[in-house]
Amino acid sequence: MSEVVAIIPARGGSKGIERKNLRRVGGIALVARAIVAAQRCTEVDRVVVSTDDTEIANVAREWGADVVQRPTDLAGDEASSESALLHALDVLEERRVDVGILAFLQATSPFIDPEALCEAVQLVRSRRRDTVFSAVETYGFLWSRGAGAAATAINHDASRRPRRQDREPHFLETGAFYVMRAKAFRAVGHRFFGSIGIAEVPARTAIEIDTHDELALARAMAPLLDAVAPIDVDAVVTDFDGVHTDDTVTVTEDGEEAVRVSRSDGMGTALLRRAGVPVLILSTEKNPVVSARAAKLQVEVRQGVDDKAASLRAWADAASIPLSRIAYLGNDVNDLGCLEIVGWPVAVCDAHPLVVASARAVLECGGGEGAVRELADLVLRARERTASIPHERTPS
């Protein structure tokens, strides 16, 4: 039986932004965001990432996609997306995958609408259209530079300025996805052929990332657009100061330090331990207070750590837990290295702006005010949800 296959070309190189397809928006690598969007479309049977890069391939597999190794000569700046798609289709044919409908997704579009993608697939499946692309409606007046750089009207009569309600809209490609008949695409070698349809998507999802400014804009938009997902992980790692505490300290005249913690965090940690979820406290500071709190919570602690990311990697390797299956809760810039490597980077609500921008989830609680308990509840709720739905696993 033929399949609907989503193919995501994602090469390792990039002119505008180095390692662009691995840059994170909303705490998730761009290539992973495209994979998730395809997976959330119920019309898609298989998701494939075509790449020349080992790290991208590993991320793709972690998120549940198949991988096609893209030849170097098809991964340069001059190589077209069509060439990568045609190569991937050839490889899938060798693997005995019958691709009936091809959905071409671009990782540089971080807010792909799964519902619109499904509607596009349905249009092609029903044979009402041969190819369908994502676009936004626009009433913009377009101009070009003519002779001597003088402005020339393109889609309107410059001598007449009609009201919006008196104009017919145009449609602008977003670049997010293109859905087409695979056999016909292989015959013509181009994404537009036959009867062409438009899948309208919300304007807020239409950003494409090619510059650092666009990347910054997408990161700012992510907390507003991303749906809250269950935090389905196998381990929880937290910073100490500013997470278990409110980031303040009381110093006595003898130089002894005391901090304020939340009892609810203690209960949350206990519930995680009872559920078999390992918990680690990872702290840059070396302080008896940290040791005492970890002992009280009965969790492992590593403190006095200069390179927190390296320490986290070593701990995860020793515990045989993939980094993609770890939630890390932080609050300040020394947590950024850890937030960049885990599947679930999480921030307390009063975290540093750079931490908030790197997080996949921002909690409602602040440090020392129940943030650890809030995260624990989210993790346990996700595990209960997964256990209640046989064979379902939320990528993380």
mmCIF file of C-alpha atoms in Angstrom, residues 104-390:
data_model
loop_
_atom_site.group_PDB
_atom_site.id
_atom_site.type_symbol
_atom_site.label_atom_id
_atom_site.label_comp_id
_atom_site.label_asym_id
_atom_site.label_seq_id
_atom_site.Cartn_x
_atom_site.Cartn_y
_atom_site.Cartn_z
ATOM 1 C CA PHE A 104 8.048 18.306 1.579
ATOM 2 C CA LEU A 105 8.588 20.176 4.873
ATOM 3 C CA GLN A 106 11.224 22.830 5.531
ATOM 4 C CA ALA A 107 12.897 22.930 8.934
ATOM 5 C CA THR A 108 13.471 26.671 8.558
ATOM 6 C CA SER A 109 9.728 27.179 9.142
ATOM 7 C CA PRO A 110 9.420 26.699 12.909
ATOM 8 C CA PHE A 111 5.633 26.996 13.205
ATOM 9 C CA ILE A 112 4.283 24.492 10.673
ATOM 10 C CA ASP A 113 0.524 24.019 11.108
ATOM 11 C CA PRO A 114 -0.264 20.257 11.278
ATOM 12 C CA GLU A 115 -3.961 20.801 10.533
ATOM 13 C CA ALA A 116 -3.201 22.779 7.374
ATOM 14 C CA LEU A 117 -0.716 20.086 6.366
ATOM 15 C CA CYS A 118 -3.410 17.427 6.792
ATOM 16 C CA GLU A 119 -5.832 19.448 4.675
ATOM 17 C CA ALA A 120 -3.202 19.732 1.944
ATOM 18 C CA VAL A 121 -2.654 15.971 1.956
ATOM 19 C CA GLN A 122 -6.401 15.403 1.735
ATOM 20 C CA LEU A 123 -6.638 17.704 -1.289
ATOM 21 C CA VAL A 124 -3.964 15.699 -3.102
ATOM 22 C CA ARG A 125 -5.314 12.334 -1.957
ATOM 23 C CA SER A 126 -8.770 13.238 -3.252
ATOM 24 C CA ARG A 127 -7.220 14.093 -6.661
ATOM 25 C CA ARG A 128 -8.732 17.568 -6.535
ATOM 26 C CA ARG A 129 -5.178 18.931 -6.708
ATOM 27 C CA ASP A 130 -1.828 17.549 -7.881
ATOM 28 C CA THR A 131 0.275 19.768 -5.651
ATOM 29 C CA VAL A 132 -0.587 22.045 -2.716
ATOM 30 C CA PHE A 133 1.578 24.625 -0.967
ATOM 31 C CA SER A 134 1.249 26.635 2.254
ATOM 32 C CA ALA A 135 0.557 30.331 1.840
ATOM 33 C CA VAL A 136 -0.770 33.379 3.648
ATOM 34 C CA GLU A 137 -3.368 35.731 2.298
ATOM 35 C CA THR A 138 -2.051 39.227 1.624
ATOM 36 C CA TYR A 139 -3.522 42.498 0.487
ATOM 37 C CA GLY A 140 -0.124 44.155 0.317
ATOM 38 C CA PHE A 141 0.782 46.557 -2.466
ATOM 39 C CA LEU A 142 3.922 45.177 -4.141
ATOM 40 C CA TRP A 143 6.565 47.285 -5.870
ATOM 41 C CA SER A 144 9.803 46.642 -7.703
ATOM 42 C CA ARG A 145 12.730 48.882 -8.609
ATOM 43 C CA GLY A 146 12.743 49.748 -12.280
ATOM 44 C CA ALA A 147 15.032 51.897 -14.428
ATOM 45 C CA GLY A 148 17.200 54.137 -12.309
ATOM 46 C CA ALA A 149 15.853 52.396 -9.178
ATOM 47 C CA ALA A 150 12.489 54.092 -9.653
ATOM 48 C CA ALA A 151 9.546 52.291 -8.006
ATOM 49 C CA THR A 152 7.225 50.350 -10.299
ATOM 50 C CA ALA A 153 3.857 48.942 -9.185
ATOM 51 C CA ILE A 154 3.513 45.175 -9.592
ATOM 52 C CA ASN A 155 0.122 43.923 -8.404
ATOM 53 C CA HIS A 156 -1.863 47.144 -8.558
ATOM 54 C CA ASP A 157 -2.505 50.329 -10.487
ATOM 55 C CA ALA A 158 -0.447 53.014 -8.780
ATOM 56 C CA SER A 159 -2.897 55.735 -9.890
ATOM 57 C CA ARG A 160 -5.752 54.086 -8.025
ATOM 58 C CA ARG A 161 -5.788 53.230 -4.307
ATOM 59 C CA PRO A 162 -8.763 50.892 -3.635
ATOM 60 C CA ARG A 163 -9.884 49.999 -0.137
ATOM 61 C CA ARG A 164 -8.913 46.589 1.251
ATOM 62 C CA GLN A 165 -12.505 45.342 0.991
ATOM 63 C CA ASP A 166 -12.558 46.292 -2.686
ATOM 64 C CA ARG A 167 -9.447 44.272 -3.569
ATOM 65 C CA GLU A 168 -8.896 40.610 -4.326
ATOM 66 C CA PRO A 169 -6.211 39.036 -2.122
ATOM 67 C CA HIS A 170 -2.948 37.555 -3.325
ATOM 68 C CA PHE A 171 -1.198 34.625 -1.676
ATOM 69 C CA LEU A 172 2.395 34.520 -0.488
ATOM 70 C CA GLU A 173 4.251 31.208 -0.158
ATOM 71 C CA THR A 174 5.390 30.564 3.404
ATOM 72 C CA GLY A 175 7.844 27.820 2.461
ATOM 73 C CA ALA A 176 6.559 25.631 5.306
ATOM 74 C CA PHE A 177 5.298 22.705 3.227
ATOM 75 C CA TYR A 178 4.534 21.460 -0.279
ATOM 76 C CA VAL A 179 2.413 18.348 -0.821
ATOM 77 C CA MET A 180 2.402 16.551 -4.175
ATOM 78 C CA ARG A 181 1.908 13.307 -6.031
ATOM 79 C CA ALA A 182 5.219 11.516 -5.722
ATOM 80 C CA LYS A 183 5.158 9.770 -9.094
ATOM 81 C CA ALA A 184 4.373 12.962 -10.980
ATOM 82 C CA PHE A 185 7.022 14.884 -9.049
ATOM 83 C CA ARG A 186 9.646 12.317 -10.010
ATOM 84 C CA ALA A 187 8.584 12.680 -13.637
ATOM 85 C CA VAL A 188 8.740 16.491 -13.821
ATOM 86 C CA GLY A 189 11.420 17.138 -11.177
ATOM 87 C CA HIS A 190 9.708 20.236 -9.818
ATOM 88 C CA ARG A 191 7.307 20.871 -6.942
ATOM 89 C CA PHE A 192 4.691 22.747 -9.019
ATOM 90 C CA PHE A 193 2.779 20.845 -11.684
ATOM 91 C CA GLY A 194 -0.742 19.976 -12.772
ATOM 92 C CA SER A 195 -3.569 21.484 -10.777
ATOM 93 C CA ILE A 196 -2.018 23.571 -7.997
ATOM 94 C CA GLY A 197 -3.818 24.267 -4.719
ATOM 95 C CA ILE A 198 -3.258 26.657 -1.829
ATOM 96 C CA ALA A 199 -3.353 25.682 1.842
ATOM 97 C CA GLU A 200 -3.991 28.882 3.760
ATOM 98 C CA VAL A 201 -2.136 29.118 7.063
ATOM 99 C CA PRO A 202 -2.301 31.760 9.813
ATOM 100 C CA ALA A 203 -0.010 34.721 9.194
ATOM 101 C CA ARG A 204 1.565 34.272 12.631
ATOM 102 C CA THR A 205 3.030 30.935 11.505
ATOM 103 C CA ALA A 206 4.539 32.265 8.286
ATOM 104 C CA ILE A 207 8.040 33.182 9.478
ATOM 105 C CA GLU A 208 10.997 31.572 7.689
ATOM 106 C CA ILE A 209 14.400 31.604 9.368
ATOM 107 C CA ASP A 210 17.300 32.698 7.162
ATOM 108 C CA THR A 211 18.863 35.439 9.308
ATOM 109 C CA HIS A 212 19.810 35.885 12.947
ATOM 110 C CA ASP A 213 17.091 38.516 13.322
ATOM 111 C CA GLU A 214 14.467 36.033 12.102
ATOM 112 C CA LEU A 215 15.824 33.422 14.507
ATOM 113 C CA ALA A 216 15.539 35.892 17.399
ATOM 114 C CA LEU A 217 11.997 36.772 16.342
ATOM 115 C CA ALA A 218 10.963 33.115 16.177
ATOM 116 C CA ARG A 219 12.378 32.497 19.647
ATOM 117 C CA ALA A 220 10.390 35.425 20.999
ATOM 118 C CA MET A 221 7.221 34.125 19.326
ATOM 119 C CA ALA A 222 7.566 30.503 20.446
ATOM 120 C CA PRO A 223 6.159 30.927 23.990
ATOM 121 C CA LEU A 224 3.062 32.538 22.469
ATOM 122 C CA LEU A 225 2.481 29.995 19.688
ATOM 123 C CA ASP A 226 3.686 26.649 21.013
ATOM 124 C CA ALA A 227 1.077 24.405 22.582
ATOM 125 C CA VAL A 228 1.912 23.108 26.041
ATOM 126 C CA ALA A 229 2.987 19.473 25.715
ATOM 127 C CA PRO A 230 3.304 16.810 28.434
ATOM 128 C CA ILE A 231 6.834 16.670 29.858
ATOM 129 C CA ASP A 232 7.471 13.003 29.103
ATOM 130 C CA VAL A 233 11.006 12.274 30.358
ATOM 131 C CA ASP A 234 13.014 9.608 32.159
ATOM 132 C CA ALA A 235 15.011 11.861 34.505
ATOM 133 C CA VAL A 236 14.909 15.312 36.084
ATOM 134 C CA VAL A 237 18.015 17.430 36.671
ATOM 135 C CA THR A 238 17.885 20.782 38.445
ATOM 136 C CA ASP A 239 20.102 23.660 39.358
ATOM 137 C CA PHE A 240 20.038 24.554 43.061
ATOM 138 C CA ASP A 241 20.322 28.311 43.692
ATOM 139 C CA GLY A 242 17.367 30.085 42.136
ATOM 140 C CA VAL A 243 15.497 26.805 41.576
ATOM 141 C CA HIS A 244 15.261 25.061 44.939
ATOM 142 C CA THR A 245 15.812 28.453 46.550
ATOM 143 C CA ASP A 246 14.636 31.999 45.823
ATOM 144 C CA ASP A 247 18.271 32.851 44.946
ATOM 145 C CA THR A 248 18.824 34.740 48.186
ATOM 146 C CA VAL A 249 20.988 33.728 51.134
ATOM 147 C CA THR A 250 21.148 34.713 54.802
ATOM 148 C CA VAL A 251 24.666 35.069 56.211
ATOM 149 C CA THR A 252 25.234 35.015 59.967
ATOM 150 C CA GLU A 253 27.964 36.947 61.751
ATOM 151 C CA ASP A 254 29.976 33.699 61.808
ATOM 152 C CA GLY A 255 29.798 33.440 58.029
ATOM 153 C CA GLU A 256 27.327 30.568 57.986
ATOM 154 C CA GLU A 257 24.798 30.588 55.151
ATOM 155 C CA ALA A 258 21.121 29.686 55.231
ATOM 156 C CA VAL A 259 18.620 29.506 52.386
ATOM 157 C CA ARG A 260 14.849 29.252 52.094
ATOM 158 C CA VAL A 261 13.354 26.248 50.308
ATOM 159 C CA SER A 262 9.830 25.026 49.603
ATOM 160 C CA ARG A 263 8.408 21.998 51.398
ATOM 161 C CA SER A 264 6.255 21.303 48.353
ATOM 162 C CA ASP A 265 9.456 20.801 46.343
ATOM 163 C CA GLY A 266 10.394 18.087 48.814
ATOM 164 C CA MET A 267 7.106 16.299 48.209
ATOM 165 C CA GLY A 268 7.476 16.674 44.444
ATOM 166 C CA THR A 269 10.941 15.150 44.559
ATOM 167 C CA ALA A 270 9.698 12.282 46.717
ATOM 168 C CA LEU A 271 6.903 11.567 44.242
ATOM 169 C CA LEU A 272 9.409 11.454 41.394
ATOM 170 C CA ARG A 273 11.605 9.003 43.320
ATOM 171 C CA ARG A 274 8.609 6.767 44.075
ATOM 172 C CA ALA A 275 7.744 6.758 40.369
ATOM 173 C CA GLY A 276 11.283 5.623 39.535
ATOM 174 C CA VAL A 277 12.351 8.937 37.999
ATOM 175 C CA PRO A 278 16.004 9.721 38.858
ATOM 176 C CA VAL A 279 16.629 13.237 40.187
ATOM 177 C CA LEU A 280 19.979 15.031 40.164
ATOM 178 C CA ILE A 281 20.914 18.398 41.632
ATOM 179 C CA LEU A 282 23.706 20.021 39.625
ATOM 180 C CA SER A 283 25.272 23.132 41.143
ATOM 181 C CA THR A 284 28.186 25.393 40.312
ATOM 182 C CA GLU A 285 28.501 26.309 43.992
ATOM 183 C CA LYS A 286 30.059 23.960 46.533
ATOM 184 C CA ASN A 287 28.173 24.547 49.741
ATOM 185 C CA PRO A 288 27.161 22.421 52.745
ATOM 186 C CA VAL A 289 23.622 23.761 52.284
ATOM 187 C CA VAL A 290 23.390 22.016 48.907
ATOM 188 C CA SER A 291 24.683 18.747 50.351
ATOM 189 C CA ALA A 292 22.275 18.942 53.268
ATOM 190 C CA ARG A 293 19.257 19.596 51.055
ATOM 191 C CA ALA A 294 20.191 16.787 48.642
ATOM 192 C CA ALA A 295 20.564 14.390 51.588
ATOM 193 C CA LYS A 296 17.170 15.470 52.920
ATOM 194 C CA LEU A 297 15.601 14.875 49.499
ATOM 195 C CA GLN A 298 17.517 11.590 49.059
ATOM 196 C CA VAL A 299 18.747 12.557 45.607
ATOM 197 C CA GLU A 300 22.136 12.571 43.952
ATOM 198 C CA VAL A 301 24.073 15.849 43.863
ATOM 199 C CA ARG A 302 27.063 17.121 41.936
ATOM 200 C CA GLN A 303 28.375 20.495 43.066
ATOM 201 C CA GLY A 304 31.380 22.710 42.536
ATOM 202 C CA VAL A 305 30.986 21.978 38.820
ATOM 203 C CA ASP A 306 32.562 24.434 36.385
ATOM 204 C CA ASP A 307 31.282 22.783 33.198
ATOM 205 C CA LYS A 308 27.730 21.799 34.050
ATOM 206 C CA ALA A 309 26.942 20.510 30.554
ATOM 207 C CA ALA A 310 29.924 18.141 30.580
ATOM 208 C CA SER A 311 28.967 16.903 34.046
ATOM 209 C CA LEU A 312 25.391 16.339 32.902
ATOM 210 C CA ARG A 313 26.573 14.387 29.854
ATOM 211 C CA ALA A 314 28.766 12.182 32.023
ATOM 212 C CA TRP A 315 25.932 11.521 34.480
ATOM 213 C CA ALA A 316 23.490 10.710 31.684
ATOM 214 C CA ASP A 317 25.983 8.338 30.034
ATOM 215 C CA ALA A 318 26.616 6.551 33.335
ATOM 216 C CA ALA A 319 22.876 6.208 33.922
ATOM 217 C CA SER A 320 22.244 5.159 30.276
ATOM 218 C CA ILE A 321 19.636 7.912 29.901
ATOM 219 C CA PRO A 322 19.511 9.725 26.531
ATOM 220 C CA LEU A 323 19.848 13.481 26.886
ATOM 221 C CA SER A 324 16.666 13.795 24.834
ATOM 222 C CA ARG A 325 14.812 12.065 27.689
ATOM 223 C CA ILE A 326 15.975 14.487 30.405
ATOM 224 C CA ALA A 327 14.272 17.604 31.774
ATOM 225 C CA TYR A 328 16.658 20.256 33.074
ATOM 226 C CA LEU A 329 15.311 23.047 35.282
ATOM 227 C CA GLY A 330 17.402 26.200 35.465
ATOM 228 C CA ASN A 331 17.264 29.913 36.142
ATOM 229 C CA ASP A 332 20.485 31.671 35.139
ATOM 230 C CA VAL A 333 23.055 31.918 32.361
ATOM 231 C CA ASN A 334 25.300 29.197 33.812
ATOM 232 C CA ASP A 335 22.451 26.791 33.015
ATOM 233 C CA LEU A 336 22.387 27.584 29.293
ATOM 234 C CA GLY A 337 24.843 24.819 28.366
ATOM 235 C CA CYS A 338 22.623 22.194 29.982
ATOM 236 C CA LEU A 339 19.442 23.672 28.547
ATOM 237 C CA GLU A 340 20.915 23.406 25.037
ATOM 238 C CA ILE A 341 21.577 19.657 25.190
ATOM 239 C CA VAL A 342 18.500 18.158 26.848
ATOM 240 C CA GLY A 343 15.161 17.245 25.318
ATOM 241 C CA TRP A 344 13.212 19.323 27.827
ATOM 242 C CA PRO A 345 14.882 22.619 28.827
ATOM 243 C CA VAL A 346 12.664 24.183 31.523
ATOM 244 C CA ALA A 347 12.875 27.585 33.235
ATOM 245 C CA VAL A 348 11.429 28.975 36.440
ATOM 246 C CA CYS A 349 9.169 31.974 35.825
ATOM 247 C CA ASP A 350 11.688 34.468 37.239
ATOM 248 C CA ALA A 351 14.618 33.124 35.228
ATOM 249 C CA HIS A 352 17.096 35.254 33.290
ATOM 250 C CA PRO A 353 15.671 36.324 29.882
ATOM 251 C CA LEU A 354 18.245 34.209 28.024
ATOM 252 C CA VAL A 355 17.127 31.156 29.990
ATOM 253 C CA VAL A 356 13.473 31.857 29.262
ATOM 254 C CA ALA A 357 14.314 32.185 25.561
ATOM 255 C CA SER A 358 16.079 28.806 25.614
ATOM 256 C CA ALA A 359 13.305 26.982 27.453
ATOM 257 C CA ARG A 360 10.763 24.635 25.964
ATOM 258 C CA ALA A 361 8.545 25.261 28.985
ATOM 259 C CA VAL A 362 8.419 28.137 31.470
ATOM 260 C CA LEU A 363 6.866 27.276 34.823
ATOM 261 C CA GLU A 364 4.362 29.400 36.681
ATOM 262 C CA CYS A 365 6.348 29.149 39.918
ATOM 263 C CA GLY A 366 9.578 30.933 40.748
ATOM 264 C CA GLY A 367 12.664 29.528 42.428
ATOM 265 C CA GLY A 368 12.047 28.439 45.996
ATOM 266 C CA GLU A 369 8.302 28.826 45.482
ATOM 267 C CA GLY A 370 7.334 25.339 44.335
ATOM 268 C CA ALA A 371 8.959 25.229 40.888
ATOM 269 C CA VAL A 372 10.406 21.749 41.440
ATOM 270 C CA ARG A 373 7.006 20.472 42.572
ATOM 271 C CA GLU A 374 5.354 22.023 39.509
ATOM 272 C CA LEU A 375 7.824 20.290 37.212
ATOM 273 C CA ALA A 376 7.397 17.014 39.097
ATOM 274 C CA ASP A 377 3.624 17.187 38.657
ATOM 275 C CA LEU A 378 4.004 17.787 34.907
ATOM 276 C CA VAL A 379 6.400 14.861 34.524
ATOM 277 C CA LEU A 380 4.196 12.505 36.543
ATOM 278 C CA ARG A 381 1.088 13.595 34.651
ATOM 279 C CA ALA A 382 2.804 12.790 31.360
ATOM 280 C CA ARG A 383 3.824 9.345 32.609
ATOM 281 C CA GLU A 384 0.249 8.629 33.692
ATOM 282 C CA ARG A 385 -1.015 9.756 30.278
ATOM 283 C CA THR A 386 1.506 7.572 28.436
ATOM 284 C CA ALA A 387 0.668 4.557 30.586
ATOM 285 C CA SER A 388 -3.040 4.969 29.870
ATOM 286 C CA ILE A 389 -2.567 4.988 26.075
ATOM 287 C CA PRO A 390 -1.013 1.717 24.845
#
